[in-house]
Short mmCIF file of C-alpha atoms and ligand atoms in Angstrom, two decimals:
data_model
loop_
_atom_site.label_atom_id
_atom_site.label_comp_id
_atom_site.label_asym_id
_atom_site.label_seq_id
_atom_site.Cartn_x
_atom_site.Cartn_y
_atom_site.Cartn_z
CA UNK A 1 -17.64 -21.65 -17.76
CA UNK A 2 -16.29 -25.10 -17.89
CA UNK A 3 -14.58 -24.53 -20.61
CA UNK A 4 -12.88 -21.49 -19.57
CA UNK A 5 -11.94 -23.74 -16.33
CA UNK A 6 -10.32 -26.38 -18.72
CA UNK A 7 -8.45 -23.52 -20.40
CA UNK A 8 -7.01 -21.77 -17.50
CA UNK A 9 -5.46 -25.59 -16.35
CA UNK A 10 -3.64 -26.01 -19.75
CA UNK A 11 -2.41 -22.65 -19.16
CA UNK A 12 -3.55 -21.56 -22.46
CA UNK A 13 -6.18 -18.69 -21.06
CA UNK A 14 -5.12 -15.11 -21.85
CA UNK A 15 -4.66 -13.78 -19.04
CA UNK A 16 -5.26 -9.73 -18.58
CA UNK A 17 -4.05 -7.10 -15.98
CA UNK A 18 -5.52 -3.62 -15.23
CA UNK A 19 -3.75 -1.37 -13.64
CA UNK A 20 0.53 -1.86 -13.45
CA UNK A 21 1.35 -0.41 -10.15
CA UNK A 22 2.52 -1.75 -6.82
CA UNK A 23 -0.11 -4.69 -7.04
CA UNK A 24 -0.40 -5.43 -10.86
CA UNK A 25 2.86 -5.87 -12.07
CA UNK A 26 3.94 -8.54 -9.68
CA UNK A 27 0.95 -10.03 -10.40
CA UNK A 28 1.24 -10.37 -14.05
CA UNK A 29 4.61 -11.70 -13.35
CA UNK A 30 3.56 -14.27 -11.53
CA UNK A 31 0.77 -15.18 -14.15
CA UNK A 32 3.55 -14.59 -16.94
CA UNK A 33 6.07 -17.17 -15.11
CA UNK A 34 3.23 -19.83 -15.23
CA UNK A 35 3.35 -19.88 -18.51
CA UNK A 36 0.19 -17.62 -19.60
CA UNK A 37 0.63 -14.99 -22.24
CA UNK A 38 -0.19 -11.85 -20.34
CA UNK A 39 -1.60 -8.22 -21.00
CA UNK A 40 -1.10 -5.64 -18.56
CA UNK A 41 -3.33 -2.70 -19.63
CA UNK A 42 -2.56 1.01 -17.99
CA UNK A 43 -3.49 4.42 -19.00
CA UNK A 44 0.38 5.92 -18.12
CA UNK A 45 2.17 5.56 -21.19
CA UNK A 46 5.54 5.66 -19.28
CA UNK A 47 4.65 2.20 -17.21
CA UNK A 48 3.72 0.80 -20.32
CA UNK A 49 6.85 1.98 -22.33
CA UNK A 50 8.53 1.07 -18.82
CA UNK A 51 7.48 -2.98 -19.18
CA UNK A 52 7.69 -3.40 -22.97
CA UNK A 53 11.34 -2.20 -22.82
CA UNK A 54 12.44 -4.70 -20.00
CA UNK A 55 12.45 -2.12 -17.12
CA UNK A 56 11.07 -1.81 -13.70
CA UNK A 57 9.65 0.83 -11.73
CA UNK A 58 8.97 -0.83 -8.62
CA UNK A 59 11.64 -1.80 -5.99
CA UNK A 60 10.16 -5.28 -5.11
CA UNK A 61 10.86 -6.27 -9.47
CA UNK A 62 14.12 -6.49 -11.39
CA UNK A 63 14.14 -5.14 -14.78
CA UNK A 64 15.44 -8.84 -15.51
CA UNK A 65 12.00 -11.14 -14.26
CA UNK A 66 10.59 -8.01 -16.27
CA UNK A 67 12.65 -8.75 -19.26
CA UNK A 68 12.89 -12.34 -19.07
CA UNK A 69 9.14 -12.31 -19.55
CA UNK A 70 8.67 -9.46 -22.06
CA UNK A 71 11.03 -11.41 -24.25
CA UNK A 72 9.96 -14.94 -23.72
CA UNK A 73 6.17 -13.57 -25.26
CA UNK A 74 4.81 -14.19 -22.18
CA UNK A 75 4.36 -10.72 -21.03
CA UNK A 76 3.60 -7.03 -22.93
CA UNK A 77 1.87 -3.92 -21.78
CA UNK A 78 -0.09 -1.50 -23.79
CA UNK A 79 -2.82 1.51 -23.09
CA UNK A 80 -5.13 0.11 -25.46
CA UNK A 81 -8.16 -1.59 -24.30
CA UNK A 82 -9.09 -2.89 -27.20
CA UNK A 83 -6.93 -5.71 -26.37
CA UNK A 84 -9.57 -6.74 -23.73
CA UNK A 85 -10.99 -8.45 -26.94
CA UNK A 86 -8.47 -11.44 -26.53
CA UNK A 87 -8.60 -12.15 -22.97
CA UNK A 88 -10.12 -14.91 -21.26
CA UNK A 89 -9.38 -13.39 -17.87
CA UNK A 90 -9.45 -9.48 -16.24
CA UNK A 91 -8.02 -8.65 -13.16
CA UNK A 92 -8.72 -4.95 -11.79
CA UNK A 93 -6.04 -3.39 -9.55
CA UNK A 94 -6.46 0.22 -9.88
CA UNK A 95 -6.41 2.75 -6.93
CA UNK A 96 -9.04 3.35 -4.80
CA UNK A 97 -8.90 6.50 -2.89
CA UNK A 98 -10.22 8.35 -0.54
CA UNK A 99 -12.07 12.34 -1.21
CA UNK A 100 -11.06 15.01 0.74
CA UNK A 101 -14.24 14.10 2.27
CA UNK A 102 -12.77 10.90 3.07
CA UNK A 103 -15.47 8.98 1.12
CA UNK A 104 -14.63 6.25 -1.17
CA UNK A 105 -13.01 7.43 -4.94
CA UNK A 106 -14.47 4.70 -7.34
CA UNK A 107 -13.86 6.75 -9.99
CA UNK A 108 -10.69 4.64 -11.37
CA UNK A 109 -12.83 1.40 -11.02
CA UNK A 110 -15.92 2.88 -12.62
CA UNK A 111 -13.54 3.75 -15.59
CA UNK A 112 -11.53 0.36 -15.94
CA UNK A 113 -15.30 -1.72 -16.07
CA UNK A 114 -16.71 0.97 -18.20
CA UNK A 115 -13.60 -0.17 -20.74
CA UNK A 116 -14.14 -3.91 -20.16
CA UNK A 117 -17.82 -3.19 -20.53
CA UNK A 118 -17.57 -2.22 -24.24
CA UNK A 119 -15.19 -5.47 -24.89
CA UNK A 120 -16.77 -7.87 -22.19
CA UNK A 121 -18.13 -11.35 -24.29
CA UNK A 122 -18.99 -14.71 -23.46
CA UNK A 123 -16.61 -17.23 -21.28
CA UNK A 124 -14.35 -14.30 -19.88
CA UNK A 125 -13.65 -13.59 -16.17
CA UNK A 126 -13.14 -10.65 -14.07
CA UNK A 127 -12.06 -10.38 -10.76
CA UNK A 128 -11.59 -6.73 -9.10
CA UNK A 129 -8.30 -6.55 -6.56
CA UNK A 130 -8.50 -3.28 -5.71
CA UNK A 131 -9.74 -2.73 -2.06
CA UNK A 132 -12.85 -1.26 -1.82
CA UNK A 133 -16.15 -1.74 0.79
CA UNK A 134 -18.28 -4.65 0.82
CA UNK A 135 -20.88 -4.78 -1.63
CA UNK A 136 -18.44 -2.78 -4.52
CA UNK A 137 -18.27 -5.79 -6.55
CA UNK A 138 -22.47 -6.70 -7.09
CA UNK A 139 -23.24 -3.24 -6.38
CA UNK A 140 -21.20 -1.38 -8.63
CA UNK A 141 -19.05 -3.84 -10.80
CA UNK A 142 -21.76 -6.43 -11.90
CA UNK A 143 -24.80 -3.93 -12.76
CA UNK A 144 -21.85 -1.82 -15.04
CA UNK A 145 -20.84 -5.61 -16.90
CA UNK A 146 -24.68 -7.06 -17.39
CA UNK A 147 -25.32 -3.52 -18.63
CA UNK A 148 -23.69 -5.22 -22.06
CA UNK A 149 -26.12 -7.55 -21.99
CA UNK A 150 -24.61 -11.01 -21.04
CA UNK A 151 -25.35 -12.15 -17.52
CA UNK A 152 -22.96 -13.37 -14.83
CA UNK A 153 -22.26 -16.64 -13.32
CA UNK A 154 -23.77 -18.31 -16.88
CA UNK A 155 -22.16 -15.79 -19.38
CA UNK A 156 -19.42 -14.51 -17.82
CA UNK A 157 -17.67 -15.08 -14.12
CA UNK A 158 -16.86 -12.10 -11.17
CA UNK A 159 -15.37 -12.31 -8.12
CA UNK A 160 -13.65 -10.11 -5.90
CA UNK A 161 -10.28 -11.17 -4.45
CA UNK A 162 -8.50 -8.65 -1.77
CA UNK A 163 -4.55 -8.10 -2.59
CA UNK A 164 -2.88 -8.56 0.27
CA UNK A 165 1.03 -7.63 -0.99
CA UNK A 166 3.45 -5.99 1.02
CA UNK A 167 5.84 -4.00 -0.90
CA UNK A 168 9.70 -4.11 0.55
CA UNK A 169 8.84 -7.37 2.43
CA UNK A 170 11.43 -9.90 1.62
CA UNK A 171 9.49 -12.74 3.18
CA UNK A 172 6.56 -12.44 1.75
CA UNK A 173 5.05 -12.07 -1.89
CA UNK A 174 2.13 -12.65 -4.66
CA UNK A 175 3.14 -16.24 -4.85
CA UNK A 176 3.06 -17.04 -0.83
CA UNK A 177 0.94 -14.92 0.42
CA UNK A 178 -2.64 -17.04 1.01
CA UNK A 179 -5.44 -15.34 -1.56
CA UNK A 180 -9.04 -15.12 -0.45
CA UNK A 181 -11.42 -15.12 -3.51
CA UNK A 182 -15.20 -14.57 -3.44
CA UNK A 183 -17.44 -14.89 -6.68
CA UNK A 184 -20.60 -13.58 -7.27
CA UNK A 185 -22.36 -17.00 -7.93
CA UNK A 186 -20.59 -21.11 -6.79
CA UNK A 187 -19.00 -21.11 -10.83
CA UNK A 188 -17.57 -17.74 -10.33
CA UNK A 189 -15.67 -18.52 -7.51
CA UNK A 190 -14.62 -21.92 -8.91
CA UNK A 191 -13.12 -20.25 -11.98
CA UNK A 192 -11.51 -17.68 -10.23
CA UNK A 193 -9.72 -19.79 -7.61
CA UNK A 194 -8.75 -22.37 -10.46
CA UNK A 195 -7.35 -19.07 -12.52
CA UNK A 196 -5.09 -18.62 -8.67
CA UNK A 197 -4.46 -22.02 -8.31
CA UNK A 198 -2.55 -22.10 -11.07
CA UNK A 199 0.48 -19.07 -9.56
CA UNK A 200 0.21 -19.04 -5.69
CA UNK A 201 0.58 -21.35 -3.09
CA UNK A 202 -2.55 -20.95 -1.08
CA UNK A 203 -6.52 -20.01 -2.38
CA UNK A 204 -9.17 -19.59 0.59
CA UNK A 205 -12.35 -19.41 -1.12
CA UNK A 206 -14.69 -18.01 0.85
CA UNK A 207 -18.94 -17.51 0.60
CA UNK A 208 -19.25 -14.41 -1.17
CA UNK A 209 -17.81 -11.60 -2.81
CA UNK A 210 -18.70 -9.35 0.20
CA UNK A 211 -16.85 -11.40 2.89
CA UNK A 212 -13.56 -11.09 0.54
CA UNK A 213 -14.06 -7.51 0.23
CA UNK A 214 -14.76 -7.28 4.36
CA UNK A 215 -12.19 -10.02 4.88
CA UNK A 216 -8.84 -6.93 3.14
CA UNK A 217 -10.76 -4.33 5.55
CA UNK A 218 -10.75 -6.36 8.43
CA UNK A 219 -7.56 -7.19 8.07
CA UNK A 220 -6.43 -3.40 7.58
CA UNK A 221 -8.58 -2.01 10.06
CA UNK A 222 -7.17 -4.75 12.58
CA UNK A 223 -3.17 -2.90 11.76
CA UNK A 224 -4.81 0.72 12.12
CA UNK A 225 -6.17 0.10 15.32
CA UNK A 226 -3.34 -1.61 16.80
CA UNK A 227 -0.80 1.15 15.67
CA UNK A 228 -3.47 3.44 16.88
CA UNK A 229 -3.29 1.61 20.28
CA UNK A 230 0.50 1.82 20.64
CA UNK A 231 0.62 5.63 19.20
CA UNK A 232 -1.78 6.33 22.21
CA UNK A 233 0.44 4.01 24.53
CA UNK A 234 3.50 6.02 23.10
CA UNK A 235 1.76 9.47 24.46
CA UNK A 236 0.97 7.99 27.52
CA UNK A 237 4.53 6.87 28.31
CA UNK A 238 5.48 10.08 27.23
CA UNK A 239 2.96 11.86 29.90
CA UNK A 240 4.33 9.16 32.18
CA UNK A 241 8.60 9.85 31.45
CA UNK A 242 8.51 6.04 30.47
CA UNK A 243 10.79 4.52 27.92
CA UNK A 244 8.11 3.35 25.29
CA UNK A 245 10.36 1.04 22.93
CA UNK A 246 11.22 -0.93 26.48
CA UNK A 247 7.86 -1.47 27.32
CA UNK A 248 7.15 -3.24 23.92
CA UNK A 249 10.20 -5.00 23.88
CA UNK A 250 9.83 -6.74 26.96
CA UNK A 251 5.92 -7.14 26.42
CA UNK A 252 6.48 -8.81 23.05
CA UNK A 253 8.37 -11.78 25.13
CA UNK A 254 5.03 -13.21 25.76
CA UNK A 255 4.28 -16.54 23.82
CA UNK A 256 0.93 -15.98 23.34
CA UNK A 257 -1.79 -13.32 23.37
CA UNK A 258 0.22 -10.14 22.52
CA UNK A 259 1.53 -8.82 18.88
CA UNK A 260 3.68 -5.91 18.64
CA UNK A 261 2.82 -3.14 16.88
CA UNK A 262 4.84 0.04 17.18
CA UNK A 263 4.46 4.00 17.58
CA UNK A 264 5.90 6.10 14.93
CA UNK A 265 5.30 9.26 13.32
CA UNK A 266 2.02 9.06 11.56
CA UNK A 267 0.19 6.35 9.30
CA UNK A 268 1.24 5.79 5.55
CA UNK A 269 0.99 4.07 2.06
CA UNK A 270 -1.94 3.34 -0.03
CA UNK A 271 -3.68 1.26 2.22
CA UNK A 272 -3.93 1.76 6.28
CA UNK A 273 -4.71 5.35 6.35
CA UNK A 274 -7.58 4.78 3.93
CA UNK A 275 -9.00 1.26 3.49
CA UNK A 276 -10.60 1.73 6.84
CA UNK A 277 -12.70 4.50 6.09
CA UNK A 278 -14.21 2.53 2.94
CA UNK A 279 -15.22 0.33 5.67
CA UNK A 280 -16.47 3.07 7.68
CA UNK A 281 -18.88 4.82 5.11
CA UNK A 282 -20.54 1.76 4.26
CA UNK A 283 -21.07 1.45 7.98
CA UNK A 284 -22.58 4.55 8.28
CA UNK A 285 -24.74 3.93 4.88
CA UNK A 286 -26.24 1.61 7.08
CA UNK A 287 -26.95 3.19 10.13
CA UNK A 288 -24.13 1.97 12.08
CA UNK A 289 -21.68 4.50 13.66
CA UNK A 290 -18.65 2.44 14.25
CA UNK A 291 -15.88 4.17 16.90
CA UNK A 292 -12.52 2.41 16.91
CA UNK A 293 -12.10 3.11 13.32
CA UNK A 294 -12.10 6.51 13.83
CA UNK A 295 -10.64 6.89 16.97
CA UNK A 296 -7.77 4.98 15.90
CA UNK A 297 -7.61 7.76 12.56
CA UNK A 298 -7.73 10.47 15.47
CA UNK A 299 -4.93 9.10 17.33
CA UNK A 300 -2.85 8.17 14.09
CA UNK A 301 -3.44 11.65 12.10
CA UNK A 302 -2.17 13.57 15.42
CA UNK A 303 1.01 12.08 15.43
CA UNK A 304 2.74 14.30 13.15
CA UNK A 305 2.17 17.41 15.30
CA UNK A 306 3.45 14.98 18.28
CA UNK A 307 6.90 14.45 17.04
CA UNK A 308 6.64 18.63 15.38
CA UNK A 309 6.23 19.30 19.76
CA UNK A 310 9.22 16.95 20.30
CA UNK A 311 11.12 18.38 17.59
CA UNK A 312 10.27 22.15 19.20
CA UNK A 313 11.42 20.79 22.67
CA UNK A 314 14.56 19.16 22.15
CA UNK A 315 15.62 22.30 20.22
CA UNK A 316 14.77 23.93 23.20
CA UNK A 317 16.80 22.99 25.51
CA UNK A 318 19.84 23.88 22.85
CA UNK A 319 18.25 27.28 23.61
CA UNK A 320 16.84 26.84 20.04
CA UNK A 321 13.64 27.70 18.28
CA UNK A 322 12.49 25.71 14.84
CA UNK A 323 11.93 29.10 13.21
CA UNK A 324 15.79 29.46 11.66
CA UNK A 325 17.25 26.17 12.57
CA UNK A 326 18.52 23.45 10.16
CA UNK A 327 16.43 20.43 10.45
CA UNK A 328 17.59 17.57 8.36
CA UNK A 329 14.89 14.54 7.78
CA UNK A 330 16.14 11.09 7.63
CA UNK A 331 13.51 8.88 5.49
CA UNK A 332 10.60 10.27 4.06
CA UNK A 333 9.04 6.71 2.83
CA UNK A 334 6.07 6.08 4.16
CA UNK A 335 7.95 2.61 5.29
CA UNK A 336 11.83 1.65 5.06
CA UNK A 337 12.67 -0.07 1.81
CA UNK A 338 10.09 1.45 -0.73
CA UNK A 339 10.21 4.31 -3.06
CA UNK A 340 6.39 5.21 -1.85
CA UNK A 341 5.65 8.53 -0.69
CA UNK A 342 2.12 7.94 -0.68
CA UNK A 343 0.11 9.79 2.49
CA UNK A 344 3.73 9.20 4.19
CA UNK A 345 3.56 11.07 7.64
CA UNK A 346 7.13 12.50 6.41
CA UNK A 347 5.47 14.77 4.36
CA UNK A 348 3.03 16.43 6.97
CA UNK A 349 5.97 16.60 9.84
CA UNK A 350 8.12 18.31 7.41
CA UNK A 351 5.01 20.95 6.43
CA UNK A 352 4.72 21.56 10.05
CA UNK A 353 8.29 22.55 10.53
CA UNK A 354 8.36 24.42 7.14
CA UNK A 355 5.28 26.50 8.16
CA UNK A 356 7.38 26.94 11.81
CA UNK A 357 10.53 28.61 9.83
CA UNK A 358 12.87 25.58 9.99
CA UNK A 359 15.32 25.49 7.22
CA UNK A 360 14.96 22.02 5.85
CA UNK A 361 16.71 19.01 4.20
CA UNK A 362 16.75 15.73 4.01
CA UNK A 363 18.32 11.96 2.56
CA UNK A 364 16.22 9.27 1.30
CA UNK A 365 17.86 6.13 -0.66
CA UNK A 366 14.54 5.52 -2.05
CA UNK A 367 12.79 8.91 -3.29
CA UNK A 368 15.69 11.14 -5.20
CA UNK A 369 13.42 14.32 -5.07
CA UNK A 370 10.55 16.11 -3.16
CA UNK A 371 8.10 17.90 -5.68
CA UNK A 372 4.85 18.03 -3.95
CA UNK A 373 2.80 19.87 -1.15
CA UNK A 374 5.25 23.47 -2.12
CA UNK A 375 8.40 21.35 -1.53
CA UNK A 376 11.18 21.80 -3.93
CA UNK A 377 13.73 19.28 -2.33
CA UNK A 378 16.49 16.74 -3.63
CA UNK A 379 17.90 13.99 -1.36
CA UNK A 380 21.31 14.85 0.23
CA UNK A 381 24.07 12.16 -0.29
CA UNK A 382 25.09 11.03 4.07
CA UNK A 383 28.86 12.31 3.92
CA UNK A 384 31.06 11.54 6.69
CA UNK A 385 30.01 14.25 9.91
CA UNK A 386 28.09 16.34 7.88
CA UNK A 387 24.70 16.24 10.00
CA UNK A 388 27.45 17.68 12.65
CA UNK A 389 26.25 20.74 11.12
CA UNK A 390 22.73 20.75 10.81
CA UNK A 391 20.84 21.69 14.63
CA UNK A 392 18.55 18.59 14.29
CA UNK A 393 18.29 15.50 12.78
CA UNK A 394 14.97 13.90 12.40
CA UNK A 395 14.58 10.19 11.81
CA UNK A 396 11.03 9.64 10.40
CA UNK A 397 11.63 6.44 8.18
CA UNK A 398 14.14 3.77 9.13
CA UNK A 399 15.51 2.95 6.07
CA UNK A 400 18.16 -0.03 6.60
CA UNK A 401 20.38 2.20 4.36
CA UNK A 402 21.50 4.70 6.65
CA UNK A 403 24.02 4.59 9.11
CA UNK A 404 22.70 4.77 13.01
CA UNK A 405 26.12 4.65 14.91
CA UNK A 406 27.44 7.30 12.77
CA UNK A 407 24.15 9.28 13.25
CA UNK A 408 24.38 8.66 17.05
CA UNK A 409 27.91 10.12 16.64
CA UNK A 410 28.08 12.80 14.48
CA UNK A 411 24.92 14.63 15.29
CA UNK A 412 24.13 17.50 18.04
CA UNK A 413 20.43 16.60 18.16
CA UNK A 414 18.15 13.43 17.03
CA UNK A 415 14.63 13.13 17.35
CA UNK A 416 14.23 9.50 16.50
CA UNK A 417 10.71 8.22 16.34
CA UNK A 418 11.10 4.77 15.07
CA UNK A 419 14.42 3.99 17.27
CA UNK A 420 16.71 3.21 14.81
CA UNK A 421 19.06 4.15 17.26
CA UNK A 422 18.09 1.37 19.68
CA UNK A 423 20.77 1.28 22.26
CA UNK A 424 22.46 4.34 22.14
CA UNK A 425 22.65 6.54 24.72
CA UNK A 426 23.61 10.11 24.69
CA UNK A 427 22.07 13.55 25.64
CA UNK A 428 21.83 14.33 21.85
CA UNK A 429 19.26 11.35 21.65
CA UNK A 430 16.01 12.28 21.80
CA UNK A 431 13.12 9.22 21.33
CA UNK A 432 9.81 8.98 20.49
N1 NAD B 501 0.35 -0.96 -2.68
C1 NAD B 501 0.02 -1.88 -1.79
O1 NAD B 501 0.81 -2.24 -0.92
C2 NAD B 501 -1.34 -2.53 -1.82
C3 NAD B 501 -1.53 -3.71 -1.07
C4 NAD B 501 -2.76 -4.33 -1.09
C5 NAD B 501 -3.81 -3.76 -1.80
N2 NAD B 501 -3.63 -2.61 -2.52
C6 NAD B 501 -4.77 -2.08 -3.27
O2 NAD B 501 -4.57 -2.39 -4.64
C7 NAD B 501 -5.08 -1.36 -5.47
C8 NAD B 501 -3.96 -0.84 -6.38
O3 NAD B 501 -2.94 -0.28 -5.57
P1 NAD B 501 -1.48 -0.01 -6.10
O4 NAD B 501 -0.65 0.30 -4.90
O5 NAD B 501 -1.05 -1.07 -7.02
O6 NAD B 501 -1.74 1.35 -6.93
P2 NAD B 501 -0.74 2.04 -7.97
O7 NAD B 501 -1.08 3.47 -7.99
O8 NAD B 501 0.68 1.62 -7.68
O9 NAD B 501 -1.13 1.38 -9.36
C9 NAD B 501 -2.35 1.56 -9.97
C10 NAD B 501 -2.13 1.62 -11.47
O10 NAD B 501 -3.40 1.73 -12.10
C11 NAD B 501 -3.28 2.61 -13.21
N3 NAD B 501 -4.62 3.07 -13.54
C12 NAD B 501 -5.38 4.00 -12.93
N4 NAD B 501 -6.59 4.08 -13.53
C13 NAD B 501 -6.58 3.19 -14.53
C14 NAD B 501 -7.54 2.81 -15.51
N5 NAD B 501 -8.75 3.35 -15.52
N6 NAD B 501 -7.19 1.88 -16.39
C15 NAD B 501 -5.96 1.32 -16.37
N7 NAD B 501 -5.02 1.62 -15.47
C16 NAD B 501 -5.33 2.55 -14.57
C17 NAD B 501 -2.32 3.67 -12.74
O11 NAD B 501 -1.71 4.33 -13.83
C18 NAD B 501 -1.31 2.83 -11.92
O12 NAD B 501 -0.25 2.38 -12.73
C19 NAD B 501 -5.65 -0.31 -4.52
O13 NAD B 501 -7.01 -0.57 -4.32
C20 NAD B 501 -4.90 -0.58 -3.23
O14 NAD B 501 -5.64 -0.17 -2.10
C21 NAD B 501 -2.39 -1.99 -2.55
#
């Protein structure tokens, strides 16, 4: 393993990436700028076409740091594993699911160590990214790799190191953000946090390859809980005829002891709707029923049909009913600045209305089309008055592209539940 150590410091390991989405492509970048010739691996052609020909997919990358790369050498993608063969180091960062069930979906890890199984030799490392429960990593990953005969910590190095990106976050990316890496055995995580080292700022090695995998779940259960809070808080002002978005803004004046979180219209993205229940059906594995977990998933999931009953009121008192009435969504995002629809709360607020009888439309910077759940919808270009003639206007994602004081203007009704329209007033306002 020393030598593989040695390697990654002259920069001359190849380094390999599976799995080109949100997490992996910034992350081969980043390996790619410090000078290490880079494979990114991925079984959708189009990604890999995407990358080889200079162009990006994801809103945090511009086809140039993709180009600038591709053409330097540095960086190419392809679909063919076989190229696992050259590599001196793996990382994993394909999804991880939940079932309907909401159990854990391993199924795209199982396949990408099954593939580095049948090319896995001496001297290489692999680190898995993807968030998963504790125990994935020498439960699942390490059994699949020593299944090829070579044994880890002497023959070959794992470790499991949580992502931790945030995607539309200008502050904040794979090169700043602190990375928490667990191997299997001392060596392991020596040659993984050297590999890290090497493109961002910050490694926190920690004991084991469990405590990084609990360390991602912590952290995301921590943000579901706390949104779970304030949704509840949110009801409860509601119940109460008290001005929510106040509350928090004067709360959040305290130095210490209090972080804001705010209500909204449901949970989103790839991670905090789901990365908490990996955490919950190991806990239950084990005997241990834990409560805030789902609670907070109670809360969260309900909030959809909460803003649908504030929707249904405010029409109301136009002496309106949502069966028949134009309802035009602002944002469908799961979060302002991405193109990621993934479990966005958009989507279930809007089936609720649909299955009500609204007529519905709605404007999105980010996501040009709807094409899922039944919806056949394109995003409307904003022109100037024209939600003057729709009955209500929704705001479910505050996208900085949009407009508020001409919203606040121009429309007869707004339901806003992330108050975008802070500081307006009007009867025509209605707020979360
Ligand atoms: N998106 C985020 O903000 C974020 C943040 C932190 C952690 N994570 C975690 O990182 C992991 C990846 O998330 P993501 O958002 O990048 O997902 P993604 O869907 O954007 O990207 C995953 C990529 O993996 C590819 N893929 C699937 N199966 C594969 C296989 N067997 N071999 C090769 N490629 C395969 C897909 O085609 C896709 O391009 C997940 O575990 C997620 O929970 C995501």
């Amino acid at each position: 393993m020393q030598e593989l150590i040695e390697k990654i410091r002259r920069r001359e390991a190849r380094c390999g990436i599976i799995g080109l989405g949100y997490v992996g492509l910034p992350l081969a970048l980043e390996f790619a700028r410090a000078g290490f010739r880079t494979t990114g691996i991925d079984v959708d052609r189009t990604k890999v076409d995407a990358i080889n020909g200079g162009r990006s997919y994801i809103v945090d990358v511009d086809d140039g740091e993709i180009a600038e790369q591709v053409h330097a050498g540095r960086f190419a993608a392809t679909n063919d594993f076989a190229a696992i063969r050259e590599l001196d180091t793996i990382n994993i960062c394909v999804p991880t699911p939940l079932r309907k069930t909401k159990d854990p979906d391993l199924t795209y890890v199982v396949s990408a160590v099954n593939e580095i199984r049948r090319y896995l030799k001496r001297g290489q490392l692999v680190i898995l990214e993807s968030t998963t429960y504790p125990g994935t990593t020498e439960e699942v990953v390490q059994p699949a790799l020593e299944a090829a005969g070579l044994e880890v910590g002497t023959d070959f190095a794992l470790a499991f190191s949580p992502e931790r990106i945030d995607p539309g976050n200008p502050n904040f990316n794979t090169r700043n953000i602190p990375k928490v890496v667990g191997g299997v055995t001392p060596t392991c995580t020596e040659v993984a946090k050297t590999l890290y080292e090497q493109c961002v700022e910050r490694v926190v090695p920690v004991s084991s390859t469990r405590i990084a995998e609990m360390v991602k779940l912590l952290e995301n259960t921590f943000r579901s809980v706390n949104i779970g809070l304030v949704n509840e808080i949110a009801l409860m002002s509601n119940a109460l005829g008290l001005d929510v978005w106040e509350v928090i803004e004067a709360a959040k004046t305290k130095p210490f002891g209090f972080m804001a979180f705010y209500p909204g219209p449901g949970l989103g993205g790839h991670c905090i709707p789901i990365d908490p229940f990996y955490l919950s059906w190991k806990a239950k594995m084990n005997g241990f029923e834990p409560r805030f977990i789902e609670l907070a998933g109670h809360i969260n999931e309900g909030m959809p049909r909460f803003v649908v009953e504030k929707i249904t009121d405010a029409l109301n008192v136009h002496a309106k009913s949502v069966r028949g009435s134009r309802i035009h969504v602002l944002g469908v995002a799961y979060k302002p600045g991405v193109n990621d629809m993934r479990e966005s709360p958009a989507l279930n607020v809007m089936r609720l209305l649909k299955d009500k009888g609204a007529i519905l439309s709605y404007s999105d910077p980010y996501i040009p089309a709807i094409r899922e759940d039944g919806f056949a919808l394109d995003s409307l270009p904003l022109q100037n008055g024209w939600l003057g003639n729709v009955d209500c206007v929704v705001i479910l994602t505050n996208h900085a592209e949009f407009d508020y004081g001409a919203v606040a203007e121009s429309a007869r009704l707004v339901v806003d539940t992330r108050n975008a329209l802070a500081g307006a007033r009007g009867d025509n306002i209605v707020r979360l």
